[in-house]
Short mmCIF file of C-alpha atoms and ligand atoms in Angstrom, two decimals:
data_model
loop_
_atom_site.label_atom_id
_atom_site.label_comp_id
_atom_site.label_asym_id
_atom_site.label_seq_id
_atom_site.Cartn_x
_atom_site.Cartn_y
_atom_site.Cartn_z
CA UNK A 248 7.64 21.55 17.03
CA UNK A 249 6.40 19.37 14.32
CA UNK A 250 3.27 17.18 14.75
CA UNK A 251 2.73 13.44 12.88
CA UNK A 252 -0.92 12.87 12.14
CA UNK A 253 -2.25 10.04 10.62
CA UNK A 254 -6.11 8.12 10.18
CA UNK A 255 -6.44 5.85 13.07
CA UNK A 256 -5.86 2.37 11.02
CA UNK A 257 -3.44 0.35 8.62
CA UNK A 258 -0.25 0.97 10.31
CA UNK A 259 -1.01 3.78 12.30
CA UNK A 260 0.06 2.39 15.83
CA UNK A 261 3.86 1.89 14.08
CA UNK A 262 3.86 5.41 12.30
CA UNK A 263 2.92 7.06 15.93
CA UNK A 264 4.73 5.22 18.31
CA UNK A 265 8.05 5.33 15.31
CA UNK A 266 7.34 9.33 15.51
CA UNK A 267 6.99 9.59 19.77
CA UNK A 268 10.54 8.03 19.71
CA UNK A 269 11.41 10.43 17.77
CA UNK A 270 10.25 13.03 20.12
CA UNK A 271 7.63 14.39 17.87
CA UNK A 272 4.01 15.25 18.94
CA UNK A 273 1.54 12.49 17.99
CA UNK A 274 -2.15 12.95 17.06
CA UNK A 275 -4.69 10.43 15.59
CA UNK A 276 -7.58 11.37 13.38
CA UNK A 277 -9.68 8.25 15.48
CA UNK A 278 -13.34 6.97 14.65
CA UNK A 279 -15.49 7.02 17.59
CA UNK A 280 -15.38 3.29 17.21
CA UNK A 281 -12.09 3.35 17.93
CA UNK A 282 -11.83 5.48 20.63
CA UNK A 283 -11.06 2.87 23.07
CA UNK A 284 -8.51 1.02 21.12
CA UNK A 285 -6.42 3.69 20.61
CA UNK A 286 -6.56 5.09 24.09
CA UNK A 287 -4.78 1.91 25.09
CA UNK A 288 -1.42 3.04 23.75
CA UNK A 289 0.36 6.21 25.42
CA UNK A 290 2.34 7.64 23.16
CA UNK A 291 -0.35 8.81 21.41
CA UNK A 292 -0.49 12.47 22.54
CA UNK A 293 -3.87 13.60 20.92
CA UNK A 294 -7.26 11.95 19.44
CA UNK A 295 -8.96 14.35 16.65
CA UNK A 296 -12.10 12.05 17.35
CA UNK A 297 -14.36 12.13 14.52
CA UNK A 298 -17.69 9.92 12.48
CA UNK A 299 -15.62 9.46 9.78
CA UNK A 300 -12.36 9.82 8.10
CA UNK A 301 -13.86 12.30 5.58
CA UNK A 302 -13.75 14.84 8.32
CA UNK A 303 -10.36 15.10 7.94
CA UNK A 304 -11.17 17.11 5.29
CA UNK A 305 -12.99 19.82 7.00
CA UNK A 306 -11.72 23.05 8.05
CA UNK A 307 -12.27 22.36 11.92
CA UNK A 308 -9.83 19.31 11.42
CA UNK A 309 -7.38 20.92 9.32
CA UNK A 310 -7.45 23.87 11.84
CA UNK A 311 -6.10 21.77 14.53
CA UNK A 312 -3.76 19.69 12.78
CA UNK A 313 -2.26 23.28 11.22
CA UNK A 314 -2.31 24.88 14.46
CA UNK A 315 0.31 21.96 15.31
CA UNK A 316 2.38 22.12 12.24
CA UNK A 317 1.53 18.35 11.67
CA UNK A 318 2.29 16.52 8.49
CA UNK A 319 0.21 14.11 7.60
CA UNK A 320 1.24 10.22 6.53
CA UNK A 321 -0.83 8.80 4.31
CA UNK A 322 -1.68 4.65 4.30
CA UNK A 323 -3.90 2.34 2.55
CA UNK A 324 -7.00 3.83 4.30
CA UNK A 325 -6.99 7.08 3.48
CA UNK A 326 -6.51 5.67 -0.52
CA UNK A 327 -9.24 3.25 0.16
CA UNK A 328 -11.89 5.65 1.92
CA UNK A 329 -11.36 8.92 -0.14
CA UNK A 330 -11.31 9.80 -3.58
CA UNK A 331 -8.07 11.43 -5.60
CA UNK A 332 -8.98 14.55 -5.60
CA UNK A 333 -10.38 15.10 -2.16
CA UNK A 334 -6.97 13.77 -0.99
CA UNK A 335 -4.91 16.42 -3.31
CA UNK A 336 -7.31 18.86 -1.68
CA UNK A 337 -5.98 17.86 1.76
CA UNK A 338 -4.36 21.44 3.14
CA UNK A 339 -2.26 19.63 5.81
CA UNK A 340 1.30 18.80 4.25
CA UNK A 341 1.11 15.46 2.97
CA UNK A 342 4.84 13.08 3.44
CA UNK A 343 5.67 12.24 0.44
CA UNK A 344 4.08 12.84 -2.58
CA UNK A 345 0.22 12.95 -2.62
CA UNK A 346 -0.40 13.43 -6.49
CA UNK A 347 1.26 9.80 -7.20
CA UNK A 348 -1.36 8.82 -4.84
CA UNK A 349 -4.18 8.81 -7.73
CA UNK A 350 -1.30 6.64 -9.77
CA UNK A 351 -2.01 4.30 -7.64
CA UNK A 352 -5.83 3.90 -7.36
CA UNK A 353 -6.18 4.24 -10.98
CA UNK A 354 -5.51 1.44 -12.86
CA UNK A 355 -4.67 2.46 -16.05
CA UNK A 356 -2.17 5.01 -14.62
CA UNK A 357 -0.74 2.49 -12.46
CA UNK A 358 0.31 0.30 -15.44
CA UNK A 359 1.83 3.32 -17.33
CA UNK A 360 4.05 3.94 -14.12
CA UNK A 361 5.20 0.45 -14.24
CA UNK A 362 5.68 0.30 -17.45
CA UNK A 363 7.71 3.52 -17.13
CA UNK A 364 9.60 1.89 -14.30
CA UNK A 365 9.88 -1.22 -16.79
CA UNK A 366 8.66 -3.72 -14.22
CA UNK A 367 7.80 -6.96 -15.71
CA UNK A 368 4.33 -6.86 -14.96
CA UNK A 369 1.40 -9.59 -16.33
CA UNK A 370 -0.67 -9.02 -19.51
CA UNK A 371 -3.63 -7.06 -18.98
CA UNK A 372 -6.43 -8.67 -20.36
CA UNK A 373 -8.63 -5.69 -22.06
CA UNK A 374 -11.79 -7.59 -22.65
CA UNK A 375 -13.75 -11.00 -20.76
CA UNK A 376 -13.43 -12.74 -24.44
CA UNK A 377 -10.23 -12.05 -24.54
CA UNK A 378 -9.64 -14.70 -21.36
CA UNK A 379 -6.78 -17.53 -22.44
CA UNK A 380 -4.87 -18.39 -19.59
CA UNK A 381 -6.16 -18.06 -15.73
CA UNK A 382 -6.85 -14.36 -15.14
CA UNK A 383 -7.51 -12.42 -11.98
CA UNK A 384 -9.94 -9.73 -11.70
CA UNK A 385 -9.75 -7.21 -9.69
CA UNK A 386 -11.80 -3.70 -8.37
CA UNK A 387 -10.23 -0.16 -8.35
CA UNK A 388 -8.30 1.62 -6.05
CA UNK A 389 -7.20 -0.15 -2.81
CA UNK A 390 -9.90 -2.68 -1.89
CA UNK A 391 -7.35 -4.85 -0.41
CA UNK A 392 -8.44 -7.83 -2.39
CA UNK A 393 -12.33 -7.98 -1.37
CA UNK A 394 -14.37 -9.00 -3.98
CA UNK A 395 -11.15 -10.30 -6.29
CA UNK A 396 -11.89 -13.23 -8.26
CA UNK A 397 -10.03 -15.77 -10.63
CA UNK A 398 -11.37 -16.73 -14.14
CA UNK A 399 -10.06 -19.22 -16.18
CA UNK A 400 -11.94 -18.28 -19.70
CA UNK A 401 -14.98 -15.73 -20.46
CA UNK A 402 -18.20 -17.78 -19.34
CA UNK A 403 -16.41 -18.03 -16.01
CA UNK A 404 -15.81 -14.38 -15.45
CA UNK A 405 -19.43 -14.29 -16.12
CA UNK A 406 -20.77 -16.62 -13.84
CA UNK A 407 -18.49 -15.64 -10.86
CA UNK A 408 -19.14 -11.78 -11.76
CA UNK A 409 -22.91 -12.38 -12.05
CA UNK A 410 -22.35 -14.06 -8.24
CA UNK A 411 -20.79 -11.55 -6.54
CA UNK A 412 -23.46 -8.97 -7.60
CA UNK A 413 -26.01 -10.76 -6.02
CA UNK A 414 -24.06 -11.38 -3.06
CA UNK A 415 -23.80 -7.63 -2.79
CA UNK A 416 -19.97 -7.63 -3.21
CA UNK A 417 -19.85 -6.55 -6.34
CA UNK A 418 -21.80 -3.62 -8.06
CA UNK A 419 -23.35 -4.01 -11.82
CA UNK A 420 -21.66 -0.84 -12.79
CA UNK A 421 -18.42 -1.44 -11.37
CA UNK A 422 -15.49 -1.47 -14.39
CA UNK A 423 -13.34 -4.59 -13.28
CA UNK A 424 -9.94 -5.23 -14.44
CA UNK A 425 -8.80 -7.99 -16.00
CA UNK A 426 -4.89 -9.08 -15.64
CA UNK A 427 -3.36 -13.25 -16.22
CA UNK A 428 -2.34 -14.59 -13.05
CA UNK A 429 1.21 -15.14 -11.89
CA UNK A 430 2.13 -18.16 -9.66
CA UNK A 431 4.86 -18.39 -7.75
CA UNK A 432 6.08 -16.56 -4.14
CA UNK A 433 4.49 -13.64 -3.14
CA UNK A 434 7.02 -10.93 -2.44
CA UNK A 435 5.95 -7.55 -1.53
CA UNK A 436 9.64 -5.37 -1.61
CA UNK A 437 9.39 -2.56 0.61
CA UNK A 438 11.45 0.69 -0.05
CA UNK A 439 12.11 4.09 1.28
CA UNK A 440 13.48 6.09 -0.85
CA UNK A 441 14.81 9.79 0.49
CA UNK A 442 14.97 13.54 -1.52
CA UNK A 443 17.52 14.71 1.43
CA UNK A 444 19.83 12.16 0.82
CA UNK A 445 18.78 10.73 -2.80
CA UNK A 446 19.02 7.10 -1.65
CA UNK A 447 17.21 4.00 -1.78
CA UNK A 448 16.57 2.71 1.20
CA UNK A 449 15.74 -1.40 0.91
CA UNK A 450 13.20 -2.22 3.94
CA UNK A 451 12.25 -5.09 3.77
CA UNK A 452 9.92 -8.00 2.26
CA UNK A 453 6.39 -9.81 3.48
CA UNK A 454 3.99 -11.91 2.28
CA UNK A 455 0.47 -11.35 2.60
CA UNK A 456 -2.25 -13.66 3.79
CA UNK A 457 -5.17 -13.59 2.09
CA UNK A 458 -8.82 -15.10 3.07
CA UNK A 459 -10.31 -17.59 1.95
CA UNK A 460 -7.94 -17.88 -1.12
CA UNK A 461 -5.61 -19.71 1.25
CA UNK A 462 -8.28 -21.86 2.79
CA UNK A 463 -8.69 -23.60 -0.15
CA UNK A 464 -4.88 -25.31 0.05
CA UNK A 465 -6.49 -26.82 3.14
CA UNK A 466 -8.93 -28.50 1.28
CA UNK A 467 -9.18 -31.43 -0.90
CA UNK A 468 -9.25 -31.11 -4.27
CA UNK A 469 -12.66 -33.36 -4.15
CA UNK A 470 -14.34 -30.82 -1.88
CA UNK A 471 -12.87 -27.90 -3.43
CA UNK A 472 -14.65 -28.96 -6.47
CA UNK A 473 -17.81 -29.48 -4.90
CA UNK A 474 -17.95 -25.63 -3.32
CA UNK A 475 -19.64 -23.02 -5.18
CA UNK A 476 -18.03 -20.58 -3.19
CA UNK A 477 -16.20 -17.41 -5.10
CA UNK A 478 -12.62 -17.29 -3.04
CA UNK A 479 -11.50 -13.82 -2.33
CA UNK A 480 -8.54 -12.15 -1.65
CA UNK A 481 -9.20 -9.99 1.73
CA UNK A 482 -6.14 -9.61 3.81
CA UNK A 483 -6.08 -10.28 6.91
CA UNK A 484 -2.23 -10.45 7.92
CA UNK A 485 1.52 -10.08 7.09
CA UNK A 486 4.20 -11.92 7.67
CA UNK A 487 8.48 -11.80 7.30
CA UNK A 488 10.37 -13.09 4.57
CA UNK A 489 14.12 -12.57 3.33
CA UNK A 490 15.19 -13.19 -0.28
CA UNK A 491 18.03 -15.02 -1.36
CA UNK A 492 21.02 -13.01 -0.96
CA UNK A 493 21.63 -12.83 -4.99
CA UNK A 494 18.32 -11.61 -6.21
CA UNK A 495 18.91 -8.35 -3.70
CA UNK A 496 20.58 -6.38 -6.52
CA UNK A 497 17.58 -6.95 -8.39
CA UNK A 498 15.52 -6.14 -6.01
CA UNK A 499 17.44 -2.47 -5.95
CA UNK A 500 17.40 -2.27 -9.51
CA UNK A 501 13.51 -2.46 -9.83
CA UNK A 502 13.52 -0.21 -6.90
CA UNK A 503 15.85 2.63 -8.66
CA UNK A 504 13.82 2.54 -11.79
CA UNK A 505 10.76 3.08 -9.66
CA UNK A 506 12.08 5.98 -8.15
CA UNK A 507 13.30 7.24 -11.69
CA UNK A 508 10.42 6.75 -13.43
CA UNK A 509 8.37 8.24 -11.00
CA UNK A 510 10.56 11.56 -11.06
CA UNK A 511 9.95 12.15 -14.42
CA UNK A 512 5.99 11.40 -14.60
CA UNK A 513 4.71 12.57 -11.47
CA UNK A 514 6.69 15.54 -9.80
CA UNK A 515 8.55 15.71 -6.79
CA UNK A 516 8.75 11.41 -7.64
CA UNK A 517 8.21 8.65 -5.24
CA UNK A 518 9.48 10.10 -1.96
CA UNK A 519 9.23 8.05 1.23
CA UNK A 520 8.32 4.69 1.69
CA UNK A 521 6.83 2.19 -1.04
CA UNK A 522 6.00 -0.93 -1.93
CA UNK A 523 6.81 -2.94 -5.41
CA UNK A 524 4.34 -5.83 -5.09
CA UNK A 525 4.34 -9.57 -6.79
CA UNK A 526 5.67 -13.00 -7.98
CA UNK A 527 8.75 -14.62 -8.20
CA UNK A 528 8.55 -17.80 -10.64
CA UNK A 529 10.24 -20.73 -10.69
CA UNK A 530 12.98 -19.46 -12.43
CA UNK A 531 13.32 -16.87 -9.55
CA UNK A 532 11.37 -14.01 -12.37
CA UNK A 533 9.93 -11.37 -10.59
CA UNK A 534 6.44 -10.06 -12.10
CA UNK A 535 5.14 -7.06 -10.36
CA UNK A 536 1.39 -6.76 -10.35
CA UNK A 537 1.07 -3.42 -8.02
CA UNK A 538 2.54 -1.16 -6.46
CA UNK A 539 2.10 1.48 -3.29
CA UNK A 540 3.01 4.60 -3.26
CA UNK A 541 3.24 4.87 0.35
CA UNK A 542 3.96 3.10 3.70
CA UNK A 543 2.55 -0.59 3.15
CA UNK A 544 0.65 -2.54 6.21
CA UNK A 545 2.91 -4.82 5.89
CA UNK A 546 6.19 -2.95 7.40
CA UNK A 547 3.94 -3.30 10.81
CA UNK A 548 5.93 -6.60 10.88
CA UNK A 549 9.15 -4.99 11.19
CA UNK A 550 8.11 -2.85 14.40
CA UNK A 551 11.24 -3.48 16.03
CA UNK A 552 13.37 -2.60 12.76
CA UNK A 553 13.89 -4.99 9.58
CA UNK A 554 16.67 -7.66 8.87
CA UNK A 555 17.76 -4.95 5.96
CA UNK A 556 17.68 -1.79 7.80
CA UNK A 557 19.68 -3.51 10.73
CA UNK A 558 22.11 -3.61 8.05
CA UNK A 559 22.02 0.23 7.29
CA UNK A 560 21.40 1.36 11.20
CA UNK A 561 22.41 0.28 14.32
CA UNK A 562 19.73 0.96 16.20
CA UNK A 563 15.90 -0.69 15.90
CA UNK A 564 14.55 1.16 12.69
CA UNK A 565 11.14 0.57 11.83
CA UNK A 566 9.80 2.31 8.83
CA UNK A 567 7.43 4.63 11.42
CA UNK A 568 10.46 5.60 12.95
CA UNK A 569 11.94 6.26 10.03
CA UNK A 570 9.58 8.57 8.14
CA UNK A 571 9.83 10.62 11.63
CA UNK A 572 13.60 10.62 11.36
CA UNK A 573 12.98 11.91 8.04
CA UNK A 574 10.84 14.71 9.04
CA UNK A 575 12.95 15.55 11.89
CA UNK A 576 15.77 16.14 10.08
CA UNK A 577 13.87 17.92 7.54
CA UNK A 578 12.41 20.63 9.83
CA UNK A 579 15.64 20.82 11.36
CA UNK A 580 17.61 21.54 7.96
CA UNK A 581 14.41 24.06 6.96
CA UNK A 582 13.51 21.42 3.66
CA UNK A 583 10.14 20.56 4.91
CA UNK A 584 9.05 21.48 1.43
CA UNK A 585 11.59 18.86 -0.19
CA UNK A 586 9.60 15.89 1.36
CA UNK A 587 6.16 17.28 2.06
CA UNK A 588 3.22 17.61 -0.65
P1 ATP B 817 -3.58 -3.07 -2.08
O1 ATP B 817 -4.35 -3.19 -0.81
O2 ATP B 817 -2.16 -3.51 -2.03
O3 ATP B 817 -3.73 -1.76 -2.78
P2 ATP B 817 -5.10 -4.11 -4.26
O4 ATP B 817 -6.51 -4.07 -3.87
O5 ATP B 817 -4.65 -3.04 -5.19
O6 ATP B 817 -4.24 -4.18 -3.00
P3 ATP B 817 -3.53 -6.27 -5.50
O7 ATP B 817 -2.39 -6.11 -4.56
O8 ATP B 817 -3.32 -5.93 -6.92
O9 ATP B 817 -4.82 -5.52 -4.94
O10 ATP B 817 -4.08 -7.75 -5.44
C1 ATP B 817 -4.54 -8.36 -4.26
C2 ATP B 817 -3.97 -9.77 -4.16
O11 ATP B 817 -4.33 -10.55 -5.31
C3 ATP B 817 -2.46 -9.82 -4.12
O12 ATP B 817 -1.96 -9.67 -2.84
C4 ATP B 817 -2.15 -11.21 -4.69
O13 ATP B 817 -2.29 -12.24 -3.74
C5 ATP B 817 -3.24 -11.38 -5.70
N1 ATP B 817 -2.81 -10.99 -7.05
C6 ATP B 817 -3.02 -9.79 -7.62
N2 ATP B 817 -2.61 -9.78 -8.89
C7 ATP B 817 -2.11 -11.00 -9.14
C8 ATP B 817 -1.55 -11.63 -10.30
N3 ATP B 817 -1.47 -11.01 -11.47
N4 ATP B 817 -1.15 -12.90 -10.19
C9 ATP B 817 -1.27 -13.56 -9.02
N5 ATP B 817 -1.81 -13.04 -7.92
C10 ATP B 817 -2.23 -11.78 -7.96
#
């Protein structure tokens, strides 16, 4: 029988309990920390507990998780706490595809893949002098929006910069990046996309909320200019939203190219769930400014199954469940290797 592991975070409560519906044998790689969450929920068959995530990379934890012909999921966490190539080192068989994983911690490879995909995506901004229009200015990798700032010209960037190093958020040697800022309504499109059947699943769509970038709306505009405060963009929740019905075919446009592009830059292509992330205008525009290559935190809002994929299945479909039903029916058909990294 086949085994779904996964870091105990992000979404891993959906992928585990989606997978035990499934009847597949679930096992969390758990921080002592977290110990007692986790052993709240019962259809979580096995803890690997470690110190840290990092062990996942040992042999003792790669034994076990062998020894029960798991595959792995990967989420935002295992992006955020471990480097490219000690996650392409991972033995385990990765869902999906783990080398489009660096793709998307590394910026400059993340904006060729869009470009590939021919997202509309905002102007980078290669230098602080450079800064016209309001920019954002983000870390690498996934940092979920800590430590983001907004600029509106180069002294700016300097002073808020200069601010967050000696706050400690920020490091001197850290290489930001620079990129003008879209308004309008966030939109993150979620997609599975499947090798077994070569279709494009449409999930499902959330918004993010982000602290204490949305505090400020609460305040006046008098008080707001009094604060010295650098907002950030740390997420702290999801929630639902449906598009109007006629920008859907867009929607599945932008989500074909992805898959497309991604076939012909990064071998096997963007299997399994994803995430094209941004802005619609107010001429209903879409500007993409990120993508993830993998299961998004923000599908944990569709636990019970999404209003799209009650449109596809009927029966409650979350996208846990249905990475499992993917894996199911891969073992089953002997094409493991078709979905797997
Ligand atoms: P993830 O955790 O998804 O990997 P990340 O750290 O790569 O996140 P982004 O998703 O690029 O970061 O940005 C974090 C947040 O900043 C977004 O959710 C959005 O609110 C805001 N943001 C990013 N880029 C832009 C932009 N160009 N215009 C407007 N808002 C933006």
């Amino acid at each position: 029988m086949t085994a779904i592991a996964t870091l105990g975070s992000h979404c891993s409560l959906q992928v585990l309990k989606g997978a035990k519906d499934e009847g597949l044998k679930t096992m969390l790689v758990c921080e002592k920390k977290r110990e007692k969450l986790y052993r709240r929920f019962p259809f979580i068959d096995e803890l690997i507990i470690v110190d840290s995530f990092k062990e996942v990379l040992d042999q003792k934890c790669q034994k076990t998780l062998e020894e029960n012909n798991a595959v792995l999921i990967p989420h935002g966490t295992l992006i955020a706490q471990m480097s490219s190539e000690e996650i392409e080192s991972i033995k385990t068989p990765v869902f999906g595809n783990k080398w489009i994983l660096r793709w998307e911690s590394d910026r400059e490879m993340k904006e060729k893949l869009m470009r590939e995909a021919t997202l509309p995506m905002p102007k980078p901004v290669t230098e602080p002098k450079h800064i016209e229009k309001l920019v954002i200015v983000k870390r690498q990798g996934a940092a979920g929006g800590k430590g983001y700032f907004m600029a509106a010209n180069e002294d700016d960037y300097n002073t808020k910069r200069n601010q967050l190093i000696s706050e400690g958020i920020l490091s001197k040697d850290e290489t930001l990046y620079i990129q003008e800022y879209a308004a309008g309504v966030l939109a993150y499109l979620q997609f599975f996309y499947s090798p077994l059947t070569n279709e494009l699943e449409f999930f499902g769509v959330d918004q993010r909320h982000e602290s204490d970038i949305e505090g400020l709306g609460r305040i006046p505009a008098e008080q707001q200019m009094k604060s010295t405060k650098v907002p950030s963009f740390n997420v702290i929740g999801n929630s639902p939203l449906v598009l109007r019905e006629s920008l859907l075919d867009e929607v599945y446009t932008m989500g074909e190219n992805f898959v497309e592009a991604a076939k012909r830059v990064v071998s096997p292509g963007m299997n399994g769930p994803f995430c094209i992330e941004g802005v619609y205008d107010e001429n209903a525009k879409f500007t993409s400014f990120e993508f993830s290559a993998r299961i998004v935190a923000g599908t944990n809002i569709y636990m019970d199954g999404s209003p799209y994929y009650s449109l596809l299945f009927n029966e409650n479909m979350s996208m846990g469940k249905r990475i499992a039903r993917e894996i199911k029916t891969a073992t089953e058909s002997n094409q493991l290797d078709k979905i797997t990294t």
